[in-house]
Short mmCIF file of C-alpha atoms in Angstrom, two decimals:
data_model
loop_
_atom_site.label_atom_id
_atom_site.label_comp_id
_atom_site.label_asym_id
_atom_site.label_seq_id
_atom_site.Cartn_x
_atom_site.Cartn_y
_atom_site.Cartn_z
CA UNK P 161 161.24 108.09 105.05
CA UNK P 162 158.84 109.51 102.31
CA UNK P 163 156.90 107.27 101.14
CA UNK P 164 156.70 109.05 97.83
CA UNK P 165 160.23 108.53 97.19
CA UNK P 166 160.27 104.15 96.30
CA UNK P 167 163.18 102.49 97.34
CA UNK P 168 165.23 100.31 95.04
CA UNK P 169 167.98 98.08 96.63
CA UNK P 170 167.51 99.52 99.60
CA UNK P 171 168.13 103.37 98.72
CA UNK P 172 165.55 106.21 97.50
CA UNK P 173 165.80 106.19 93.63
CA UNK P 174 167.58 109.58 93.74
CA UNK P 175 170.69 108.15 95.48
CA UNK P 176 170.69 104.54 93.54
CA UNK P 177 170.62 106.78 90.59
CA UNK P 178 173.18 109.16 91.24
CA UNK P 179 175.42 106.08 93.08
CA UNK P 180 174.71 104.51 89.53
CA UNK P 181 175.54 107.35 87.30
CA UNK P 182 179.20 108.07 89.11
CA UNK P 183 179.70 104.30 88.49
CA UNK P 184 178.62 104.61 84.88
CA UNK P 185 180.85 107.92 84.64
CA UNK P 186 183.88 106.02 86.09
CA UNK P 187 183.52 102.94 83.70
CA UNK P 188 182.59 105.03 80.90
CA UNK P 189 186.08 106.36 81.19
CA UNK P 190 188.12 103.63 83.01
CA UNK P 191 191.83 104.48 81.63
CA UNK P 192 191.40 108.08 83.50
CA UNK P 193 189.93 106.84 86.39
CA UNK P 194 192.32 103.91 87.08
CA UNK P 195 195.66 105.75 86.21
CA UNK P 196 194.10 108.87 88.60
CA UNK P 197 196.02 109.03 92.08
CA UNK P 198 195.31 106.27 94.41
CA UNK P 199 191.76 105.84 95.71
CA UNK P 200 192.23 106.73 99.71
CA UNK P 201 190.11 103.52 100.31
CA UNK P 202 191.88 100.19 100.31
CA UNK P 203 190.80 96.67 100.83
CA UNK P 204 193.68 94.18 102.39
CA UNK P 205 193.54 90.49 102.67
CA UNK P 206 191.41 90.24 99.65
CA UNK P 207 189.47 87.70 98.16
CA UNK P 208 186.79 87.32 95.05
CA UNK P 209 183.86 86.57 97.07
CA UNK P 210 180.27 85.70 96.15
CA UNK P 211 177.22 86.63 97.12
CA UNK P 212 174.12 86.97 94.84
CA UNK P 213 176.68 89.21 93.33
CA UNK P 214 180.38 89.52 93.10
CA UNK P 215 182.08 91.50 95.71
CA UNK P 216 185.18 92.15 97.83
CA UNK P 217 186.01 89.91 101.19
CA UNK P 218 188.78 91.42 102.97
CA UNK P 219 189.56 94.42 105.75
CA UNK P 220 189.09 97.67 104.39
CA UNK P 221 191.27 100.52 104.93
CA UNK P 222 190.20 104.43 104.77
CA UNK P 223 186.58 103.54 103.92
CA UNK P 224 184.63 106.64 105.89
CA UNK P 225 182.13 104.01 108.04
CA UNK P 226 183.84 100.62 108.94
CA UNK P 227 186.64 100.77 111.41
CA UNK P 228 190.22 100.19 109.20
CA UNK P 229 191.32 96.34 109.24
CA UNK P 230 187.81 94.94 110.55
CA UNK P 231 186.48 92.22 108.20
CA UNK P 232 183.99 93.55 105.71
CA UNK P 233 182.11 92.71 102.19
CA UNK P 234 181.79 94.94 99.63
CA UNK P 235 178.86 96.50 97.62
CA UNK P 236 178.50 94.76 94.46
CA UNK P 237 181.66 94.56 92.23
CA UNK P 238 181.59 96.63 88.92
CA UNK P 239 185.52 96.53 87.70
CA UNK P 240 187.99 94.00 89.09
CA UNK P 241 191.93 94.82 87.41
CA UNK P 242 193.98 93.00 90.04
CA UNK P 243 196.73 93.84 87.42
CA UNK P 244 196.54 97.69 87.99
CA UNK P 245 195.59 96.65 91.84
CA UNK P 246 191.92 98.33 91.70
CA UNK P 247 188.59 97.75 92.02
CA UNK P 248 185.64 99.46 91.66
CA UNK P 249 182.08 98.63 93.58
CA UNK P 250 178.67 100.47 93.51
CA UNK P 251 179.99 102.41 96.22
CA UNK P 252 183.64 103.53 95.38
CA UNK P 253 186.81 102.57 94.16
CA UNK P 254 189.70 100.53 95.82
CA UNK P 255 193.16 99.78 95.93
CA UNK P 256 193.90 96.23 96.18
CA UNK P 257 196.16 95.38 98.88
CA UNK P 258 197.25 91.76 99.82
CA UNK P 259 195.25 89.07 98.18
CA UNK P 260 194.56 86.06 100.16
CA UNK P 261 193.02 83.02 99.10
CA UNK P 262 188.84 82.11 99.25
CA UNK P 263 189.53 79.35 102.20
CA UNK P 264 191.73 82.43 104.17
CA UNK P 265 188.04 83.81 105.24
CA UNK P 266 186.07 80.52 105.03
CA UNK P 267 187.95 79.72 108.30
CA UNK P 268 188.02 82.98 109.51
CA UNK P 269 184.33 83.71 109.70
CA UNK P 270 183.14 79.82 110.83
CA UNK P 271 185.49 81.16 113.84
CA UNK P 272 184.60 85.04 114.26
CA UNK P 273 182.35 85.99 117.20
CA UNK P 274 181.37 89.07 115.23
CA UNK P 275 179.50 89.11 111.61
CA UNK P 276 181.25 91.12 108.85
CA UNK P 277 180.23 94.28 107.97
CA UNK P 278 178.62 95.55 104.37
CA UNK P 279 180.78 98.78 102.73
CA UNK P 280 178.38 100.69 101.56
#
């Protein structure tokens, strides 16, 4: 990596900042966004989870680098509307599928030979 270009969160500045700006765009104008067609991601057996910030628990579905129905947590949660059934992270938005409760993954992941996977 260039070490010109710092690194916040993890990311060169230019992509936080353009990842940031879409998010800002979106929320900005949320009533276009969320009545737009259906985001091709989904996320299905979803919980609230926390982490040092809110995010999704759950198997995504259509997300373009985690396997469909493998356990994963979200990038940082932005807009939650479980009401219109989306959700909006750092990364992208979501449909909400099936919501399960907190304790469905508590026992899941004590259990699971395999750590869950970040949606970036």
């Amino acid at each position: 990596m260039d070490e010109s270009v710092p690194e916040w969160l993890g990311r060169p500045h230019p992509l936080l900042v353009g990842k940031l700006r879409r998010l800002a765009d979106d929320l900005a104008d949320i009533n276009h966004c969320a009545d737009a067609d259906a985001p091709s991601a989904a996320f299905n057996s979803w919980t609230l989870g926390k982490r040092v910030v809110p995010c999704l628990i759950g198997r995504p579905l259509g997300h373009p680098l985690i396997s469909d129905g493998r356990p994963a947590f979200s990038s940082e949660l932005f807009y939650f509307d479980p009401n219109r059934g989306i959700a909006r992270t750092l990364s992208r938005w979501y449909r909400l599928g099936t919501r399960v409760e907190p304790g469905y993954w508590g026992e899941r992941l004590r259990r699971a030979p395999y750590p869950l996977e970040e949606t970036i």
